[in-house]
Short mmCIF file of C-alpha atoms in Angstrom, two decimals:
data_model
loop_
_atom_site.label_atom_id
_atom_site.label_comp_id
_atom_site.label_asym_id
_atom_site.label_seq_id
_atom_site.Cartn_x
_atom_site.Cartn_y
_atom_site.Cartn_z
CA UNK A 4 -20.09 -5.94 -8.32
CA UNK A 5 -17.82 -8.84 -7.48
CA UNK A 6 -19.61 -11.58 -5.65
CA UNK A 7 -17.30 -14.36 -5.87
CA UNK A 8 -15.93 -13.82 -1.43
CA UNK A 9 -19.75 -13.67 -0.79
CA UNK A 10 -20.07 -16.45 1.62
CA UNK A 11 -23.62 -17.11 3.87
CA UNK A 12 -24.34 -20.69 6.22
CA UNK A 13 -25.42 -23.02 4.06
CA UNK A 14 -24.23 -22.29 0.71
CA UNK A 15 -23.90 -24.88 -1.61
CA UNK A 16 -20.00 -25.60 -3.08
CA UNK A 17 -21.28 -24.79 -6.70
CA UNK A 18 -23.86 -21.93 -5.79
CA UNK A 19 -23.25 -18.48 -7.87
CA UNK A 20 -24.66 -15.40 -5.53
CA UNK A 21 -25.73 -13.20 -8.39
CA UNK A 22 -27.15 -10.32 -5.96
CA UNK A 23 -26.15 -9.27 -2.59
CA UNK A 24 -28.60 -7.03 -1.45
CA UNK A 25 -28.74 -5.30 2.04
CA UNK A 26 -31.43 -2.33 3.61
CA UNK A 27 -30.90 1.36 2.63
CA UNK A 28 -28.55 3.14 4.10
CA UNK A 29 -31.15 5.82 5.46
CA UNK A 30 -31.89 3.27 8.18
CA UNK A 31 -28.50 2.97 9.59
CA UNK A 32 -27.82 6.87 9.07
CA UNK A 33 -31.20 7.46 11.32
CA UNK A 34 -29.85 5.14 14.23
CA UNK A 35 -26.32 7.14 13.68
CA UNK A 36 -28.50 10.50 14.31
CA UNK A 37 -30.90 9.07 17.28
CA UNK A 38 -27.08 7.40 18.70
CA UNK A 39 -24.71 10.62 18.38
CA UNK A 40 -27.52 12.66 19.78
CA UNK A 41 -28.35 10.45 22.86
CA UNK A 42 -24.18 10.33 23.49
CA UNK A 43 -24.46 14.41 23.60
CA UNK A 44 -26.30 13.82 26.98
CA UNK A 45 -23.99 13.85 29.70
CA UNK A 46 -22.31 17.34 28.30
CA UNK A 47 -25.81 18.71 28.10
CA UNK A 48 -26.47 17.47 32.08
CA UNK A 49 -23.29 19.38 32.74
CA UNK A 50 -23.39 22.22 30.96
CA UNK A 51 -27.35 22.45 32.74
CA UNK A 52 -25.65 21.55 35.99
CA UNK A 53 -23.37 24.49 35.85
CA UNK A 54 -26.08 27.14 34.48
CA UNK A 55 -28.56 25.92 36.93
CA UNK A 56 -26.60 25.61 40.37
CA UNK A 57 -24.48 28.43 41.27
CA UNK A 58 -21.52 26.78 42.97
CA UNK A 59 -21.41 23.65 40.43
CA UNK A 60 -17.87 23.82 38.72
CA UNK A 61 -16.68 20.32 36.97
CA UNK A 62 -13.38 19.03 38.51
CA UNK A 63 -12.75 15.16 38.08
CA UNK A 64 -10.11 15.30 40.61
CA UNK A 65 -12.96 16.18 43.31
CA UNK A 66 -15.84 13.20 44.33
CA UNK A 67 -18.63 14.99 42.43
CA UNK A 68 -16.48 15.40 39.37
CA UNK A 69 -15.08 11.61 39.51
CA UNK A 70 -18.32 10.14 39.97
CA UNK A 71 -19.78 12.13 37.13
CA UNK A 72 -17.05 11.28 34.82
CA UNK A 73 -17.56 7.60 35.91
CA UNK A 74 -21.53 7.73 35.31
CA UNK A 75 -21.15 9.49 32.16
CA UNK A 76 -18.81 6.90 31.17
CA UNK A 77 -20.67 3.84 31.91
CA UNK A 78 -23.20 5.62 29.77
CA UNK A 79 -21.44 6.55 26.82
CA UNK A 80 -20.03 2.52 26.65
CA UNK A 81 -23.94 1.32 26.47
CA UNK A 82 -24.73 4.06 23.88
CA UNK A 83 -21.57 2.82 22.54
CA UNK A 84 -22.29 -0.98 22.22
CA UNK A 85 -25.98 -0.44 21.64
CA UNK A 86 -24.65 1.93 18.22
CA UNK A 87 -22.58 -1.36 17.42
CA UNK A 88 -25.37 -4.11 18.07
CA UNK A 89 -27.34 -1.61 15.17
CA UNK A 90 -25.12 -1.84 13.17
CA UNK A 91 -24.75 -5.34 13.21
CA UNK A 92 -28.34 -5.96 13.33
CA UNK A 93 -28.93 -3.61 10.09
CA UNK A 94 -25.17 -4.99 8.18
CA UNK A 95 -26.15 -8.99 9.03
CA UNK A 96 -29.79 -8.85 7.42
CA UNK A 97 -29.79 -9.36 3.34
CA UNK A 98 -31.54 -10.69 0.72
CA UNK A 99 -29.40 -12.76 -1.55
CA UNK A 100 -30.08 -13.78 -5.45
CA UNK A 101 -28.07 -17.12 -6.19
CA UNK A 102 -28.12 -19.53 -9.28
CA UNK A 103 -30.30 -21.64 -7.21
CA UNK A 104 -32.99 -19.67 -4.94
CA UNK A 105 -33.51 -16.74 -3.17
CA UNK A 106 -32.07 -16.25 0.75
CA UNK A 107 -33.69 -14.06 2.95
CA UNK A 108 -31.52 -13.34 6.26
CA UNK A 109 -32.74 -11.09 9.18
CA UNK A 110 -30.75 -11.10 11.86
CA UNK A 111 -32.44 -9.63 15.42
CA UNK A 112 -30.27 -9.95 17.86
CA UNK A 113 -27.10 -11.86 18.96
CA UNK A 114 -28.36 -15.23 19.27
CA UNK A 115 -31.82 -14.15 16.94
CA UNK A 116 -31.24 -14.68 13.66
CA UNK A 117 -33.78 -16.02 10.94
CA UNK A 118 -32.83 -17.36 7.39
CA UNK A 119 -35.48 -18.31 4.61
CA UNK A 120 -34.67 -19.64 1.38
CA UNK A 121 -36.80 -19.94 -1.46
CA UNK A 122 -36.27 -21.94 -4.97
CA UNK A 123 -36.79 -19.67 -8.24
CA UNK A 124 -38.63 -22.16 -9.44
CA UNK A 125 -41.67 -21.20 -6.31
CA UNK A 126 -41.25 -18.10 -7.49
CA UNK A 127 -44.93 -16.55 -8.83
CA UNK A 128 -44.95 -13.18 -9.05
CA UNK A 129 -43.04 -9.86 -7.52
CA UNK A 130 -44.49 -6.69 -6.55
CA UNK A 131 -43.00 -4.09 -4.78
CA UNK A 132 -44.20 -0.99 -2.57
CA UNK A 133 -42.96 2.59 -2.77
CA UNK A 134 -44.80 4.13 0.25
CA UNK A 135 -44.03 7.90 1.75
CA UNK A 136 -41.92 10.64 0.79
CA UNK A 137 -38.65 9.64 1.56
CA UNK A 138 -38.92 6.28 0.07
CA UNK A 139 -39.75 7.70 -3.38
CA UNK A 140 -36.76 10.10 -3.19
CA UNK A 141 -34.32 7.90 -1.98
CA UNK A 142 -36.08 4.98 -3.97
CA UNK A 143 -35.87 2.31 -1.46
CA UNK A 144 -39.35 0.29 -1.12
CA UNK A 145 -40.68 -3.20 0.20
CA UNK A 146 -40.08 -6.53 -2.25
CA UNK A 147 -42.95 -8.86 -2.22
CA UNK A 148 -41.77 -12.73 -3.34
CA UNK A 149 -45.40 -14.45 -3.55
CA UNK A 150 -44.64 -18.42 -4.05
CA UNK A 151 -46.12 -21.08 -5.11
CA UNK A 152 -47.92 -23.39 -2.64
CA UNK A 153 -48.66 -22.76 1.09
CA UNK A 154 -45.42 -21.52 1.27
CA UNK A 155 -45.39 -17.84 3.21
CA UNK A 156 -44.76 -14.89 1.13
CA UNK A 157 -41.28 -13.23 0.99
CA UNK A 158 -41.28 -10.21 2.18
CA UNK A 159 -38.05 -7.78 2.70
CA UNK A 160 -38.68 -4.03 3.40
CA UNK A 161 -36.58 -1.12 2.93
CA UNK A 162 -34.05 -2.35 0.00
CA UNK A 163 -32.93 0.24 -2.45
CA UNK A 164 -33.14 0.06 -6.02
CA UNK A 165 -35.98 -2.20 -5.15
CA UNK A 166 -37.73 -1.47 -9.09
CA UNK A 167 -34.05 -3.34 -10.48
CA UNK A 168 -33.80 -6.05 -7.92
CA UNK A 169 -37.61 -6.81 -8.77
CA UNK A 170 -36.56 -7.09 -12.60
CA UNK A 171 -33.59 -9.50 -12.13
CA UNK A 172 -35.84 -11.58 -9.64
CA UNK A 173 -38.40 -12.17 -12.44
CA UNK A 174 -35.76 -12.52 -14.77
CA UNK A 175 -33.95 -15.52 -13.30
CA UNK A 176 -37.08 -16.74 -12.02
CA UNK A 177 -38.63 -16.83 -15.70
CA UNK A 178 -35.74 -18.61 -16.44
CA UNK A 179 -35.56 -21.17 -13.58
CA UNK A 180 -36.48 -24.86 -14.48
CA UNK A 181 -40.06 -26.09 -13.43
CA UNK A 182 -41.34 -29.10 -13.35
CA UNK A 183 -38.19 -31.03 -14.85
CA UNK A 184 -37.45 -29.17 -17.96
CA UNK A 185 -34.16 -27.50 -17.75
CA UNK A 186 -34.13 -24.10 -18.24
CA UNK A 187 -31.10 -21.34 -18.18
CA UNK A 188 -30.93 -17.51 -18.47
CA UNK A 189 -28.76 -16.85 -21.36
CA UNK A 190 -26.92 -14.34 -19.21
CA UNK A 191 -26.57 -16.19 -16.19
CA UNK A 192 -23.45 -16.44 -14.67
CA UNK A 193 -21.81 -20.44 -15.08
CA UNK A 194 -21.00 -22.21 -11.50
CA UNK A 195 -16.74 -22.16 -11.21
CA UNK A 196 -15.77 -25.80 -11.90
CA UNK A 197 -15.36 -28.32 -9.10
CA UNK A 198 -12.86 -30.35 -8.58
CA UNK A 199 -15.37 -33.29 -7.26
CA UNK A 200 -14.28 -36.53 -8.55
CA UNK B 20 -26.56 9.54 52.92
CA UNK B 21 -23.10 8.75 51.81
CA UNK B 22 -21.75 6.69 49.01
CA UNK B 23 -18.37 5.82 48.75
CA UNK B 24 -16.54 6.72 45.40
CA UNK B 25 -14.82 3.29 45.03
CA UNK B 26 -18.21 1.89 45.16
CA UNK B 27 -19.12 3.94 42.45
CA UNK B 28 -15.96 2.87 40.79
CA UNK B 29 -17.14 -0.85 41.64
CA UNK B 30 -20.50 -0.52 39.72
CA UNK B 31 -18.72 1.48 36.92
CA UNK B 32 -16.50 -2.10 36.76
CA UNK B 33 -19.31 -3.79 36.37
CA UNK B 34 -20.85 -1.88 33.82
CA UNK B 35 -17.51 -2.19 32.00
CA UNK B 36 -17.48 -6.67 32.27
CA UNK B 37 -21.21 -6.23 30.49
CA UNK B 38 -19.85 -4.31 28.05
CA UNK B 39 -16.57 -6.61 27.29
CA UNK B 40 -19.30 -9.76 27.42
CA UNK B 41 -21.93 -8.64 25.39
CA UNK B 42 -19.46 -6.17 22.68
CA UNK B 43 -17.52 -9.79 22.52
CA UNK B 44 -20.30 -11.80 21.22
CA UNK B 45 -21.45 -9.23 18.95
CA UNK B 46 -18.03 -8.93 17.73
CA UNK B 47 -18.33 -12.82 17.34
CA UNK B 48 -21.63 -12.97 15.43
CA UNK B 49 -20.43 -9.75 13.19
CA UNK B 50 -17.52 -12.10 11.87
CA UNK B 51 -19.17 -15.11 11.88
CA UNK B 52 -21.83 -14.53 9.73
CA UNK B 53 -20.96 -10.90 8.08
CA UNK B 54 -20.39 -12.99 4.88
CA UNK B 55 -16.62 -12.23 4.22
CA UNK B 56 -17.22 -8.58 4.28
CA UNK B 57 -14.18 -6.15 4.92
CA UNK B 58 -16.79 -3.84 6.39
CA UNK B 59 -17.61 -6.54 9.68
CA UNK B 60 -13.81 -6.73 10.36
CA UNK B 61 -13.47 -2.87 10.08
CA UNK B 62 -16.64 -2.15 12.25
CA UNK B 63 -15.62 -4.48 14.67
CA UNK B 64 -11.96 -3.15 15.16
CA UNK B 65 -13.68 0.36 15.40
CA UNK B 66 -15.67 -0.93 18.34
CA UNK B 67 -12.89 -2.20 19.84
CA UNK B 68 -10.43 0.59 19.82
CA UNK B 69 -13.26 2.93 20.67
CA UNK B 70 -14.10 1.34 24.18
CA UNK B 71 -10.44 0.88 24.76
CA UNK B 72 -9.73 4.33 24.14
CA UNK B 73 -13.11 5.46 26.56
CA UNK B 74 -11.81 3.24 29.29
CA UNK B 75 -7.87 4.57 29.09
CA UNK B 76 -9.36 8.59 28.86
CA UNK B 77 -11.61 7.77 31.86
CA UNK B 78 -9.16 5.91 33.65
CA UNK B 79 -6.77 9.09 33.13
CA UNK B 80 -9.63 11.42 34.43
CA UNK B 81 -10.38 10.13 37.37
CA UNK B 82 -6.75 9.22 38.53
CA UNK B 83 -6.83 12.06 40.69
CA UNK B 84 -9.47 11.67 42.92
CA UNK B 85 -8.85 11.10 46.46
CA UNK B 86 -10.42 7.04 46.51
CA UNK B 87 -11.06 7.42 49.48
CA UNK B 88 -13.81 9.99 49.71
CA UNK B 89 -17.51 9.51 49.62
CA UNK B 90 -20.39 11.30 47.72
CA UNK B 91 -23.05 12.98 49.86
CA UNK B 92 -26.17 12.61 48.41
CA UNK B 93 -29.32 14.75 50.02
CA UNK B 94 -31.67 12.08 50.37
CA UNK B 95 -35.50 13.23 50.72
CA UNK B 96 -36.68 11.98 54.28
CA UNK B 97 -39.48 9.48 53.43
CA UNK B 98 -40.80 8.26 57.42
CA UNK B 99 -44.31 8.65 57.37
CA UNK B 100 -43.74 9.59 60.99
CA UNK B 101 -42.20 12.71 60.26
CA UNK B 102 -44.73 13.62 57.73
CA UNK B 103 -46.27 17.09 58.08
CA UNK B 104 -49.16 17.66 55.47
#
C-alpha cells in the first residue's frame, strides 16, 4: 500500500509512515445497521398510525400530514448527522507505524481528539488479544505496546490483521537504535531526500 | 390545545441551523485531520448532498399545506381540581 499522501499533525518533513492502520470495518458496518434501522422509524410510526386508527390516512398537503413530514424530517437529519459524526469518529482514529515511532490517534468527538506517540526505541514487548467469536473469524483483536519506563502502555483495540501488525511492530522495533548505537532494518524504507540546505 | 403549523415549521428551522452548524464542523475536522484520504472528501460530499437533497424533498412535500392552519392536539386535562379518583 502506498503511503507516501499519508499526512497526520505533527509529522516530521523526513518521517516515512510505514503502516497506516485504522479499526475493523465490523465496527462501522454495526453503527451502519443500528443507523439504517433507527432511520426506518418514522415509516414504521406511520404505517402503525394507519393500522391502529381507523380514519388515519397520510396526506402532507393536510396539517397532520405536514407536521408529520416535518417531524420525521427533523429526525431523519439527526440520524443523518449522528451516522456522519460515526463515521468520522471511527475513519479519524489510527494507529500509525513511521521510521521514527509509533502514533496512536483516537479521535472522540469534534473538538475531542487524543494523539500519543511513542519512539521504537520504548518499545518492550507486544502482545495482542483475540477475545470472542467474531473477533477470531474476522481476525481483528486488541494490540498491546508495553514501553519502557513509566510511560503508559499502548493500547489500540479492534485493528484487523492485528497477528501482522504485531510482527512488523517488533520488527522495526528490534531494529530501532537504543541507547546511541545506530541501528536500521535492512528492509526499511529510506526517508525521500530533502532539499534542506 | 392548538399549535400552529408554521410554528412547527419554525422549530423544524431550527432543527435544520443545528444540523448546518454542527454537520459543518464535522465536515471541517473530517478534512482537516482525515490525513489526505480520498475517502474524508467523498464522505463528506455524501453528507452534504444527502441533507440538501432531505431538505429540497421535504420542502417539496409540504408546499401544499395551507400555512396557515393549526394542529389540534388532545391534551389530557391535568387540574387537580377536576380530578375524580
Amino acid at each position: 500500500m502506498n503511503l507516501n499522501h499519508v499526512s497526520f499533525p505533527g509529522k516530521h518533513p523526513d518521517e516515512v509512515v510505514l503502516l497506516l492502520q485504522r479499526r475493523h470495518w465490523y465496527l462501522i458496518f454495526g453503527r451502519i445497521v443500528r443507523w439504517v434501522g433507527l432511520s426506518l422509524l418514522p415509516l414504521v410510526v406511520v404505517f402503525l398510525l394507519g393500522r391502529l386508527t381507523e380514519d388515519f390516512s397520510f396526506d402532507p398537503t393536510t396539517v397532520t400530514g405536514a407536521a408529520i413530514t416535518l417531524g420525521a424530517s427533523a429526525y431523519l437529519l439527526i440520524v443523518w448527522l449522528l451516522f456522519y459524526q460515526d463515521w468520522v469518529d471511527f475513519y479519524l482514529d489510527a494507529l500509525i507505524l513511521t521510521n521514527e515511532r509509533v502514533v496512536r490517534i483516537e479521535q472522540r468527538g469534534i473538538f475531542n481528539r487524543i494523539v500519543s506517540q511513542l519512539t521504537l526505541d520504548r518499545i518492550q514487548d507486544v502482545t495482542t488479544e483475540t477475545k470472542g467469536v467474531l473477533p477470531t473469524f474476522l481476525g481483528f483483536g486488541t494490540l498491546n505496546i508495553e514501553t519502557a519506563g513509566e510511560q503508559e502502555n499502548f493500547v489500540f483495540d479492534n485493528i484487523p490483521n492485528v497477528g501482522a501488525v504485531q510482527a512488523q511492530l517488533l520488527q522495526y522495533a528490534k531494529h530501532a537504535p537504543r541507547m546511541g548505537v545506530e541501528r536500521q532494518a535492512p528492509d526499511q524504507p529510506q526517508a525521500p531526500p530533502t532539499n534542506k540546505p | 390545545m392548538e399549535i400552529p403549523l408554521l410554528l412547527i415549521a419554525a422549530a423544524y428551522l431550527l432543527v435544520l441551523i443545528g444540523i448546518v452548524i454542527v454537520g459543518s464542523l464535522n465536515v471541517y475536522t473530517a478534512l482537516k485531520f482525515g490525513m489526505r484520504s480520498p475517502a474524508t472528501t467523498v464522505m463528506s460530499v455524501i453528507f452534504i448532498f444527502g441533507t440538501v437533497v432531505m431538505v429540497l424533498a421535504t420542502a417539496v412535500v409540504v408546499s401544499g399545506a395551507d400555512w396557515s392552519s393549526s394542529l389540534s392536539v388532545s391534551v389530557p386535562d391535568t387540574n387537580i381540581q377536576n380530578f375524580q379518583p
